[in-house]
PDB file of C-alpha atoms in Angstrom:
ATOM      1  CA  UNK A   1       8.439 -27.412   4.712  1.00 54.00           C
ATOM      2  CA  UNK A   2       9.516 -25.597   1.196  1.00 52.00           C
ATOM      3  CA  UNK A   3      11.177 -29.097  -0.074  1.00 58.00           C
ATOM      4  CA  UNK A   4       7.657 -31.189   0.755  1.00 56.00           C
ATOM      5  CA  UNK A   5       5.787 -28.422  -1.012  1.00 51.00           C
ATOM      6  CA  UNK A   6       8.226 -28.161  -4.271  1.00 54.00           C
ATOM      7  CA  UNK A   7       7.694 -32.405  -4.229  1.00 57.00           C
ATOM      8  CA  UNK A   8       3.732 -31.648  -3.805  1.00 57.00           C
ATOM      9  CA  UNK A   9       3.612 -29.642  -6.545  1.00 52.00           C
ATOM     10  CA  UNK A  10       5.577 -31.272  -8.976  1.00 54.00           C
ATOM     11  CA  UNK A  11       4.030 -34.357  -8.729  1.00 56.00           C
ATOM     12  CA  UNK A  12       0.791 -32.542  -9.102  1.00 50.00           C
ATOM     13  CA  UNK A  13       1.940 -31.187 -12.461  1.00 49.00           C
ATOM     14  CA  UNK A  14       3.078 -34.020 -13.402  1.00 50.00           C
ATOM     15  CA  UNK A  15      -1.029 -35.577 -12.713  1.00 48.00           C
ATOM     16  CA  UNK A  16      -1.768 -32.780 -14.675  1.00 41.00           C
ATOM     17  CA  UNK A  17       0.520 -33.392 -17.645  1.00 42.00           C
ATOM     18  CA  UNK A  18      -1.149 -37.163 -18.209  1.00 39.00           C
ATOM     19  CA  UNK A  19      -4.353 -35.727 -17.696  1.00 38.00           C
ATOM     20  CA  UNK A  20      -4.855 -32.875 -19.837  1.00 40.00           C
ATOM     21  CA  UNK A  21      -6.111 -32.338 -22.915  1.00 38.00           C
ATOM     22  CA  UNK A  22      -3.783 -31.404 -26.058  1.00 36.00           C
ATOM     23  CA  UNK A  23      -2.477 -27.584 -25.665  1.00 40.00           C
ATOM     24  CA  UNK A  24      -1.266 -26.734 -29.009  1.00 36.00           C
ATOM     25  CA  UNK A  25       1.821 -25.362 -29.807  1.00 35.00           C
ATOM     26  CA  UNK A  26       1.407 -22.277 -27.295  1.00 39.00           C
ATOM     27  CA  UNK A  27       1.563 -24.248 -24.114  1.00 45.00           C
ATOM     28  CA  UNK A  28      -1.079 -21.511 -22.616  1.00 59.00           C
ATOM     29  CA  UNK A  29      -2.840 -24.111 -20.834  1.00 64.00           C
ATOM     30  CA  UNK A  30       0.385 -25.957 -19.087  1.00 85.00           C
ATOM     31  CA  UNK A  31       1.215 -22.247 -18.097  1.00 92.00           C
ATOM     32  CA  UNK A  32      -1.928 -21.417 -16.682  1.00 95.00           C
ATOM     33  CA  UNK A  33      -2.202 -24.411 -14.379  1.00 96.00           C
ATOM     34  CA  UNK A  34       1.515 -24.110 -13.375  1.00 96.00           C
ATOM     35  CA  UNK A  35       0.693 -20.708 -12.087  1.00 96.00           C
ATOM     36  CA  UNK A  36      -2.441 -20.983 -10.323  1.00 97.00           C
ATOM     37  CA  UNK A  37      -0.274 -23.945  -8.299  1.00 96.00           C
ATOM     38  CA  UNK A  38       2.806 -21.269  -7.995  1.00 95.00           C
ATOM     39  CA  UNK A  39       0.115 -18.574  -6.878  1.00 96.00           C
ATOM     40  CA  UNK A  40      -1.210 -21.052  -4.205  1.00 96.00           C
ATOM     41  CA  UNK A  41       1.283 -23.084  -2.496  1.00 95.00           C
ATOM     42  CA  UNK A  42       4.285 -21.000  -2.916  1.00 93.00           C
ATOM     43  CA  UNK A  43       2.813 -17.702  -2.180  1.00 94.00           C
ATOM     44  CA  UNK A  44      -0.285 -18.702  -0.507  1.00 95.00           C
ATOM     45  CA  UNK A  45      -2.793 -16.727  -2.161  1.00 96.00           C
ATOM     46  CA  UNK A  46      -6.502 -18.398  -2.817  1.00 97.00           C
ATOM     47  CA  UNK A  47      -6.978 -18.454  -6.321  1.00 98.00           C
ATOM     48  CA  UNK A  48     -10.093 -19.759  -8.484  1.00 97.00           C
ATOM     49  CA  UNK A  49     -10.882 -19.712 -12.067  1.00 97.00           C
ATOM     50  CA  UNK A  50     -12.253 -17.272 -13.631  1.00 96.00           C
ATOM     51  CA  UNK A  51     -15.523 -17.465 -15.925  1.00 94.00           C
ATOM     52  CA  UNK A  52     -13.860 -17.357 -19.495  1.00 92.00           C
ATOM     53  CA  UNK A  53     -14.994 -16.487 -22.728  1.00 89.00           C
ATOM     54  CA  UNK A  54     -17.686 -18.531 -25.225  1.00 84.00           C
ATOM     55  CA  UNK A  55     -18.876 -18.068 -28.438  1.00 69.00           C
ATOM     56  CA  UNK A  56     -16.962 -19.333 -31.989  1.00 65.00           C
ATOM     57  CA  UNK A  57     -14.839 -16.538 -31.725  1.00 68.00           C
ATOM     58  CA  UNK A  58     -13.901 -15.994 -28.127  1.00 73.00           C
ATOM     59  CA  UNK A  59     -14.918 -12.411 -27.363  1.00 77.00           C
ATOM     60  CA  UNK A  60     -17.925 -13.040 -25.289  1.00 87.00           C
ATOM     61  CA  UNK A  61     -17.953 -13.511 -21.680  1.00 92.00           C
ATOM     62  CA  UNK A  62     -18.774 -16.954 -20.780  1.00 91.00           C
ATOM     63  CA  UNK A  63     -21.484 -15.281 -18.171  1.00 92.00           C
ATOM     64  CA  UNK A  64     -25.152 -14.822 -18.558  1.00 92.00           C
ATOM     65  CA  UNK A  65     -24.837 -10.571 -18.817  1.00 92.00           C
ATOM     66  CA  UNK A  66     -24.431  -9.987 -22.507  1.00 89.00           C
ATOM     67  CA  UNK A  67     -23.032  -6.527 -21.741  1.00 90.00           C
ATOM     68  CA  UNK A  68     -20.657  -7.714 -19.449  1.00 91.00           C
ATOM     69  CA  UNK A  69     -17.723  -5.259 -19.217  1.00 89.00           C
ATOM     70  CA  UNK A  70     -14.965  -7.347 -17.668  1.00 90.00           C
ATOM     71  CA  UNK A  71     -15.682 -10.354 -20.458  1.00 91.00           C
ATOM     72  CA  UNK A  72     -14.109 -13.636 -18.940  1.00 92.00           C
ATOM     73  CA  UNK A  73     -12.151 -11.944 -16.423  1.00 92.00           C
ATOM     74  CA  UNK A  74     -14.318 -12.554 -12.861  1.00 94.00           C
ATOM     75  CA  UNK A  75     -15.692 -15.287 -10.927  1.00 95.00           C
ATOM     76  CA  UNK A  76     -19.049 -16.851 -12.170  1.00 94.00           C
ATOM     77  CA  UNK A  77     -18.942 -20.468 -10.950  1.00 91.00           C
ATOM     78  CA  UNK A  78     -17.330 -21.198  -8.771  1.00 94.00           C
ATOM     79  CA  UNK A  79     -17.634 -17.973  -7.007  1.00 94.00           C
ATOM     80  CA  UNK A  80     -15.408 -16.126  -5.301  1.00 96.00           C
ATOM     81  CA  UNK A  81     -15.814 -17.479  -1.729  1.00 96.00           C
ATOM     82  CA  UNK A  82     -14.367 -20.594  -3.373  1.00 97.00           C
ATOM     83  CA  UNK A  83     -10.905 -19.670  -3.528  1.00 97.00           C
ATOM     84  CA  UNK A  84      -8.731 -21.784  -2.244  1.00 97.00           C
ATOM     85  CA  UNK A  85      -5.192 -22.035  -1.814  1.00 97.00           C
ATOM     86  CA  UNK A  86      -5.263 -26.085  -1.698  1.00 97.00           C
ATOM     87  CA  UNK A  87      -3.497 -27.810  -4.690  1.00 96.00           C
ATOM     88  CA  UNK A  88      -5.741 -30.545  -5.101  1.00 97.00           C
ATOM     89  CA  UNK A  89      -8.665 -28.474  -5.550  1.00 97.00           C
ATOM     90  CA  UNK A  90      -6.327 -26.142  -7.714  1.00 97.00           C
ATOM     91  CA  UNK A  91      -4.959 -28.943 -10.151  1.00 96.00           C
ATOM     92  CA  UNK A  92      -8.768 -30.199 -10.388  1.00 96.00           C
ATOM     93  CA  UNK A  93     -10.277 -26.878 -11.451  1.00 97.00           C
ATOM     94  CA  UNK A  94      -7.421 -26.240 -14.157  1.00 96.00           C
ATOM     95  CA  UNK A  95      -7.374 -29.854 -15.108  1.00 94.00           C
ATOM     96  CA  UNK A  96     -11.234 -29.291 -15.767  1.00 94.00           C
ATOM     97  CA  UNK A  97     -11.049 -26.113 -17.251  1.00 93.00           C
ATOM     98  CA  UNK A  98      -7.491 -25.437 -18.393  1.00 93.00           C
ATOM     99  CA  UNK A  99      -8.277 -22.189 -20.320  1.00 92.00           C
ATOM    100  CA  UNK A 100      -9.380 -20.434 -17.397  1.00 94.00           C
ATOM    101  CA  UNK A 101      -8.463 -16.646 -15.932  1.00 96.00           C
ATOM    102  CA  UNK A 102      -6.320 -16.913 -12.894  1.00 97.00           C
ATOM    103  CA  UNK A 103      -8.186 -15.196 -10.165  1.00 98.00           C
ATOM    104  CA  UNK A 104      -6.923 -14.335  -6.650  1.00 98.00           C
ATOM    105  CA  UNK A 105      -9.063 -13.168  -3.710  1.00 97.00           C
ATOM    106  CA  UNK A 106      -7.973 -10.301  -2.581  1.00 96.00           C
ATOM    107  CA  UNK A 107      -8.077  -9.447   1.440  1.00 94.00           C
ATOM    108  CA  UNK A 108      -7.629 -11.086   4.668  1.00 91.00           C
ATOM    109  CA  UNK A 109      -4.298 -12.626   4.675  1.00 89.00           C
ATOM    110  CA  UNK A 110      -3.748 -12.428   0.932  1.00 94.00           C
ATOM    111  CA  UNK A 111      -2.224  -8.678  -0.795  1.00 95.00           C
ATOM    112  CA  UNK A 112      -4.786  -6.043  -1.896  1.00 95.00           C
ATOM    113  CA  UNK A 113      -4.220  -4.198  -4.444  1.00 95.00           C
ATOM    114  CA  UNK A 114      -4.268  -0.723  -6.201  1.00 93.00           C
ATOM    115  CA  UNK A 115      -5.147  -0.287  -9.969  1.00 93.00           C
ATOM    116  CA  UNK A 116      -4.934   2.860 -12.564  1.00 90.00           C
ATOM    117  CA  UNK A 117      -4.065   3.024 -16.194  1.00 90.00           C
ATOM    118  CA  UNK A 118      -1.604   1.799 -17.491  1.00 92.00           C
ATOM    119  CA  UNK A 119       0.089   5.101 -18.567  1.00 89.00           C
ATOM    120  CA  UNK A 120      -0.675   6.658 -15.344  1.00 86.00           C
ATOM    121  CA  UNK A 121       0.846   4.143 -13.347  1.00 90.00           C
ATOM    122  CA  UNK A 122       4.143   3.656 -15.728  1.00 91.00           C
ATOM    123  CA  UNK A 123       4.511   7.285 -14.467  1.00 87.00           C
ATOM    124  CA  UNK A 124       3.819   6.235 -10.716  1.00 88.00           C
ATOM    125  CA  UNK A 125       6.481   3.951 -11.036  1.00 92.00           C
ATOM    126  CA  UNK A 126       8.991   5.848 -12.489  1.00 90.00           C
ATOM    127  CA  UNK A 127       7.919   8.214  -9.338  1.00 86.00           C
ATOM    128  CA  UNK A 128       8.172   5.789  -6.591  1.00 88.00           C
ATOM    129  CA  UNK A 129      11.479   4.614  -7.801  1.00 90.00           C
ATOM    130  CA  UNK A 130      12.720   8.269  -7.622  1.00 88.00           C
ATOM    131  CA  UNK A 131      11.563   8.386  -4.087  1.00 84.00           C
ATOM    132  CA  UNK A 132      13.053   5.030  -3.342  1.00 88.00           C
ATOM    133  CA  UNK A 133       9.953   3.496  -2.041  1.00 87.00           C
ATOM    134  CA  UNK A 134      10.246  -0.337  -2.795  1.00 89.00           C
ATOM    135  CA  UNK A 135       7.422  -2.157  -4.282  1.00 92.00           C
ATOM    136  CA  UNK A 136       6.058  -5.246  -4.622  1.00 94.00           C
ATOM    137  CA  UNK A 137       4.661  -6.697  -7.557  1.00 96.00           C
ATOM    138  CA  UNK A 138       2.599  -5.225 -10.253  1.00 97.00           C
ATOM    139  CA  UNK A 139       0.622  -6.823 -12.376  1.00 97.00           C
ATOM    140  CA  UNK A 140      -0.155  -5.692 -15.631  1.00 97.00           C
ATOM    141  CA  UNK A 141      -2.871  -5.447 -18.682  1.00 95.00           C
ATOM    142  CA  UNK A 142      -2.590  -3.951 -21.521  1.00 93.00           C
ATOM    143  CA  UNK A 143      -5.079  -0.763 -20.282  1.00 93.00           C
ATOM    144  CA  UNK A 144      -4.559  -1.047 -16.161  1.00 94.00           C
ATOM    145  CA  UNK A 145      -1.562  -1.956 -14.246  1.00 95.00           C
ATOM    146  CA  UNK A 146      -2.113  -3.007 -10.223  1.00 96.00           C
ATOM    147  CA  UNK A 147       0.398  -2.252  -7.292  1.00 96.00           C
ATOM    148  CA  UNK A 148       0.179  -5.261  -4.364  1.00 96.00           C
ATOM    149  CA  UNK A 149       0.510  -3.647  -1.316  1.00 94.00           C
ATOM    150  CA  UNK A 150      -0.431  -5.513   2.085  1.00 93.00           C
ATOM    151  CA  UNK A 151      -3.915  -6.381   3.676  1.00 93.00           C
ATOM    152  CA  UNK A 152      -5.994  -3.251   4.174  1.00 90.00           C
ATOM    153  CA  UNK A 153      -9.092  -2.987   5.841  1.00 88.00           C
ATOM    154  CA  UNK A 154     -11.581  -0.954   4.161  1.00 87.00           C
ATOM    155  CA  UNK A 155     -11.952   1.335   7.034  1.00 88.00           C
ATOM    156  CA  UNK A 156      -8.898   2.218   6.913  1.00 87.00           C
ATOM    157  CA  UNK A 157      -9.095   2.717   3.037  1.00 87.00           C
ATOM    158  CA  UNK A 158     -12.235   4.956   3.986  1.00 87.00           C
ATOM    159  CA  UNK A 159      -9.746   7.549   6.194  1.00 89.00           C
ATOM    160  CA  UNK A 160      -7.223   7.318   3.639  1.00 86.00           C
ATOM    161  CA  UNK A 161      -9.067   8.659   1.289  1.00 86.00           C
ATOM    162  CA  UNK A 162     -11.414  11.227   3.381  1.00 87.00           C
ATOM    163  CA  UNK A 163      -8.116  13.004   3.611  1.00 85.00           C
ATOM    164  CA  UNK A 164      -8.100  13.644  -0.236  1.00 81.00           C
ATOM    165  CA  UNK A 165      -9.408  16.250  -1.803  1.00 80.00           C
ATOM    166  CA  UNK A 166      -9.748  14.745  -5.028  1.00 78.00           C
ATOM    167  CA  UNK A 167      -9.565  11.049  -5.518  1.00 80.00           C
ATOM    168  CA  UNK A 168      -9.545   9.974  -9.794  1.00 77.00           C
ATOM    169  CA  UNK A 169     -12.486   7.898 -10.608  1.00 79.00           C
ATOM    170  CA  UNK A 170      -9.977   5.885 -12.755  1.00 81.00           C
ATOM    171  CA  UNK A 171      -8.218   4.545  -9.693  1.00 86.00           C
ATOM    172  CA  UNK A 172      -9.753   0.838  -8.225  1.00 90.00           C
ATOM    173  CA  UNK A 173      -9.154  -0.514  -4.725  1.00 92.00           C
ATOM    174  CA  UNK A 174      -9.129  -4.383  -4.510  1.00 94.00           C
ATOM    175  CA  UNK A 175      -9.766  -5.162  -0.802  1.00 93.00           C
ATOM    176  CA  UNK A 176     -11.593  -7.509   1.538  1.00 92.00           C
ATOM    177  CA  UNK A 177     -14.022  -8.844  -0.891  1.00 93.00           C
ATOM    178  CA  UNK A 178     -12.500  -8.180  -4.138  1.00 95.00           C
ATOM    179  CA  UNK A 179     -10.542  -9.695  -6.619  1.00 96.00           C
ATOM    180  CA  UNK A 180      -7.252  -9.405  -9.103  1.00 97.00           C
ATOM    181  CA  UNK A 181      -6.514 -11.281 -12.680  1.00 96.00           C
ATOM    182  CA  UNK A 182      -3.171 -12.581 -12.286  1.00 97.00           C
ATOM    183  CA  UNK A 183      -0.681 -13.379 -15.321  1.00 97.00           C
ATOM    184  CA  UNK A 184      -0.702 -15.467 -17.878  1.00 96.00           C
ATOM    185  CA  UNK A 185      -4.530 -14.990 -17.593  1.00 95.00           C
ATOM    186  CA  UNK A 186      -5.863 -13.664 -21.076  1.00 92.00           C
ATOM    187  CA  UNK A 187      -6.708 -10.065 -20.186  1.00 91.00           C
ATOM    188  CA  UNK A 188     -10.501  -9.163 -20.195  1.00 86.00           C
ATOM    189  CA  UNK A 189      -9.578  -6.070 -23.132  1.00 81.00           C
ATOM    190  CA  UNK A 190      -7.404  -8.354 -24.936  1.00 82.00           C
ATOM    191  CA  UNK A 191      -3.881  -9.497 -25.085  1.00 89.00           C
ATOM    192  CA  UNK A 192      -2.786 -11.203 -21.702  1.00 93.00           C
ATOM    193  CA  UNK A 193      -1.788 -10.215 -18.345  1.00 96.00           C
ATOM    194  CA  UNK A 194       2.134 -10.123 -17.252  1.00 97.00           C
ATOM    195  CA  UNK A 195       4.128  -9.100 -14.550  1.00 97.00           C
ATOM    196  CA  UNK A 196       5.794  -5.648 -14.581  1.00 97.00           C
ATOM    197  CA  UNK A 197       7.755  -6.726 -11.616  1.00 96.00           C
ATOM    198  CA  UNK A 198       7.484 -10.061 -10.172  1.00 94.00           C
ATOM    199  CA  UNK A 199       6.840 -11.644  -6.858  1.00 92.00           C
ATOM    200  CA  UNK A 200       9.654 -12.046  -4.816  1.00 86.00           C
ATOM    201  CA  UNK A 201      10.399 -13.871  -1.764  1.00 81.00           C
ATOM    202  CA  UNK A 202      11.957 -12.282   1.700  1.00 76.00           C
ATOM    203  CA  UNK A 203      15.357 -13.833   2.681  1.00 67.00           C
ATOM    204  CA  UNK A 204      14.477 -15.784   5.237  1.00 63.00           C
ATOM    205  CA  UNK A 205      15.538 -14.800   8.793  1.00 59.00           C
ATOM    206  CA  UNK A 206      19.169 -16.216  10.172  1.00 57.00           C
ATOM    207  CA  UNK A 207      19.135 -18.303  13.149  1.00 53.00           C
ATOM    208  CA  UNK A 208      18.812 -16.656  16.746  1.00 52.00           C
ATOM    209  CA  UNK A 209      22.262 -17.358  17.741  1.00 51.00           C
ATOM    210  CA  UNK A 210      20.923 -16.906  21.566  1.00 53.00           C
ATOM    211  CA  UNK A 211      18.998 -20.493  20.572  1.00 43.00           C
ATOM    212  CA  UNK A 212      21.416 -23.309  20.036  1.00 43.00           C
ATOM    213  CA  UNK A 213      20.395 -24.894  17.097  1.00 39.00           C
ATOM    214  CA  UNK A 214      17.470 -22.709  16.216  1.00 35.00           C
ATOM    215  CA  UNK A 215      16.507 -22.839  12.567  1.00 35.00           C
ATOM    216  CA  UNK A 216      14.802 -19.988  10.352  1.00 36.00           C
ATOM    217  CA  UNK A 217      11.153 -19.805  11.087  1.00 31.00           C
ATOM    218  CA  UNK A 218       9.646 -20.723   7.814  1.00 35.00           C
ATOM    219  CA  UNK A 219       5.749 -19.964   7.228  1.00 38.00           C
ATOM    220  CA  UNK A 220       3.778 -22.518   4.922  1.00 45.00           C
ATOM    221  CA  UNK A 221       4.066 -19.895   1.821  1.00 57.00           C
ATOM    222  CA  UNK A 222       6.690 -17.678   1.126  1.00 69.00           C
ATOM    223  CA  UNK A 223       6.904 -14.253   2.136  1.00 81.00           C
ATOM    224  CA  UNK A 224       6.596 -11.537  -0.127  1.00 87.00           C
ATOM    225  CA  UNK A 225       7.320  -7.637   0.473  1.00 89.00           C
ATOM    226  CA  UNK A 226       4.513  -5.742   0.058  1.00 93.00           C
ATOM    227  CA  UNK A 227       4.365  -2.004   0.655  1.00 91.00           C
ATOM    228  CA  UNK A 228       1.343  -0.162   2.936  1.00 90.00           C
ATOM    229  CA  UNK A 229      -1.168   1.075   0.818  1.00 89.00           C
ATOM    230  CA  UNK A 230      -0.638   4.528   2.421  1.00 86.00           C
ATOM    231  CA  UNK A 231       3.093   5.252   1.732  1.00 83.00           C
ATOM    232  CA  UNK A 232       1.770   4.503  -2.406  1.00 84.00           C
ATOM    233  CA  UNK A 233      -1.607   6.287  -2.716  1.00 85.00           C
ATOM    234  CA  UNK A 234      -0.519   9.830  -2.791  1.00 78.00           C
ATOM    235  CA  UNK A 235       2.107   9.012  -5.751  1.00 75.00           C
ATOM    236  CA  UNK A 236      -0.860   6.992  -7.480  1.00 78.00           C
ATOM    237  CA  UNK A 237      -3.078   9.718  -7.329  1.00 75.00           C
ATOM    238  CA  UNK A 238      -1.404  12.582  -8.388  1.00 72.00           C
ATOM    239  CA  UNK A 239      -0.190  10.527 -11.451  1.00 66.00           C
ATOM    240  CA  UNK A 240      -3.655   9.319 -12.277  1.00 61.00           C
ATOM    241  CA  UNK A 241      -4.782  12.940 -11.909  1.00 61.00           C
ATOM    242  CA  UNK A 242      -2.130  14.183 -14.518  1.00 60.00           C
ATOM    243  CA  UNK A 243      -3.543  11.740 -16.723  1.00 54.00           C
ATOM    244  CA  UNK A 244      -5.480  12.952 -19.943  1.00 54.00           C
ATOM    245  CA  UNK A 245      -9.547  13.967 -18.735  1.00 50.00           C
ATOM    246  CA  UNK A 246      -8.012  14.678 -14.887  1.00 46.00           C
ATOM    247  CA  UNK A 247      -8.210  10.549 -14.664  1.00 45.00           C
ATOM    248  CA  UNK A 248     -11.896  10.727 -14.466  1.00 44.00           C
ATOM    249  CA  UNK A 249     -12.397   8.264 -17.268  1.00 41.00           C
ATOM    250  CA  UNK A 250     -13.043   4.348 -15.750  1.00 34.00           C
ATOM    251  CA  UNK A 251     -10.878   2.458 -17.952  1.00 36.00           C
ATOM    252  CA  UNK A 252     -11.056  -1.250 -17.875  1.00 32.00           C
TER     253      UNK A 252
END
């Protein structure tokens, strides 16, 4: 199943590559494409593209709301029911529009995520690590960096945080319903979006040797470890509370 998706995908980039447009000497637009495909085959996340910026000098959001605070960095049109973890409809959106944000929809069975700043959660990090919790990947901006843990439902988010007794206004939860820039997008407060620690895949399970001839199940994606949103919110929120202002200030 992984070898006909690698073929998939490669011949889709290589559609793309006769296709597109000239990139300049950055290759942004090459990269983009190749990771909304990555994002959506091999990990099985539904991605879409995000709105972008307009104007002669790039800084405005491509959107209708002239004060829009996240400029180029959500879903417009297509929205964000579109996403869609099909290739074809991936390659055609990127081929279309090969500037655009990489968005994923976060929820059902793709990751959720946690955000904070980004000098909060360097300090997380360096916490979790020291408890040995293992993470999964974080994305990162240059202002807010975003743990994937796995699915949560938001009533289970709500008891989480009931328990609290003081939850930072600087911390974001992206559930069912929400949704997470993902690198080499260009990041909505400038410079672009990277990962602090990459996706990686599970070994995949040996053989059950009770089974002559059994193979390792393999899924359609590849699996990722993700961690439960519970074992990293108490870390996340007593860094973000140490931050500067008690981590009351929403920083995009």
């Amino acid at each position: 199943m992984r070898e006909i998706l690698g073929r998939r995908l490669q011949r889709l980039r290589d559609r793309f590559q006769s296709l597109r447009p000239d990139r300049g000497p950055s290759g942004d637009t090459s990269a983009l494409l190749e990771a909304a495909l990555t994002c959506a085959t091999t990990w099985q996340w539904p991605v879409l593209p995000g709105v972008g910026r307009s104007g002669t000098d790039g800084t405005r959001c491509a959107c209708p709301d002239p004060d829009c605070v996240v400029p180029g960095a959500h879903p417009f049109d297509p929205g964000l029911l579109a996403a869609s973890t099909d290739p074809r409809m991936v390659s055609w959106w990127w081929t279309n529009r090969p500037t655009a944000p990489i968005l994923m929809a976060t929820g059902g069975a793709a990751p959720c995520a946690v955000s904070l700043p980004a000098g909060a959660a360097a300090r997380a990090l360096v916490r979790l690590d020291a408890q040995g919790l293992r993470l999964g990947p974080v994305v990162a901006t240059p202002t807010r960096w975003a743990l994937l843990v796995a699915p949560y439902s938001l009533e289970r988010l709500g008891e989480l945080l009931y328990a609290k007794d003081h939850v930072p206004s600087s911390l974001r939860f992206h559930g069912e319903g929400g949704y997470l820039l993902l690198p080499p997008s260009a990041a909505s407060s400038g410079g672009r979006v990277r990962w602090e620690r990459e996706p990686r895949a599970l070994p995949p399970r040996p053989a059950d040797p009770k089974s002559p001839g059994a193979q390792p199940s393999q899924a359609a994606g590849a699996k990722l470890w993700l961690p439960d949103v519970e074992a990293v919110v108490d870390a996340l929120v007593e860094a973000s509370s140490s931050a500067p202002g008690g981590g009351s200030r929403l920083a995009y």
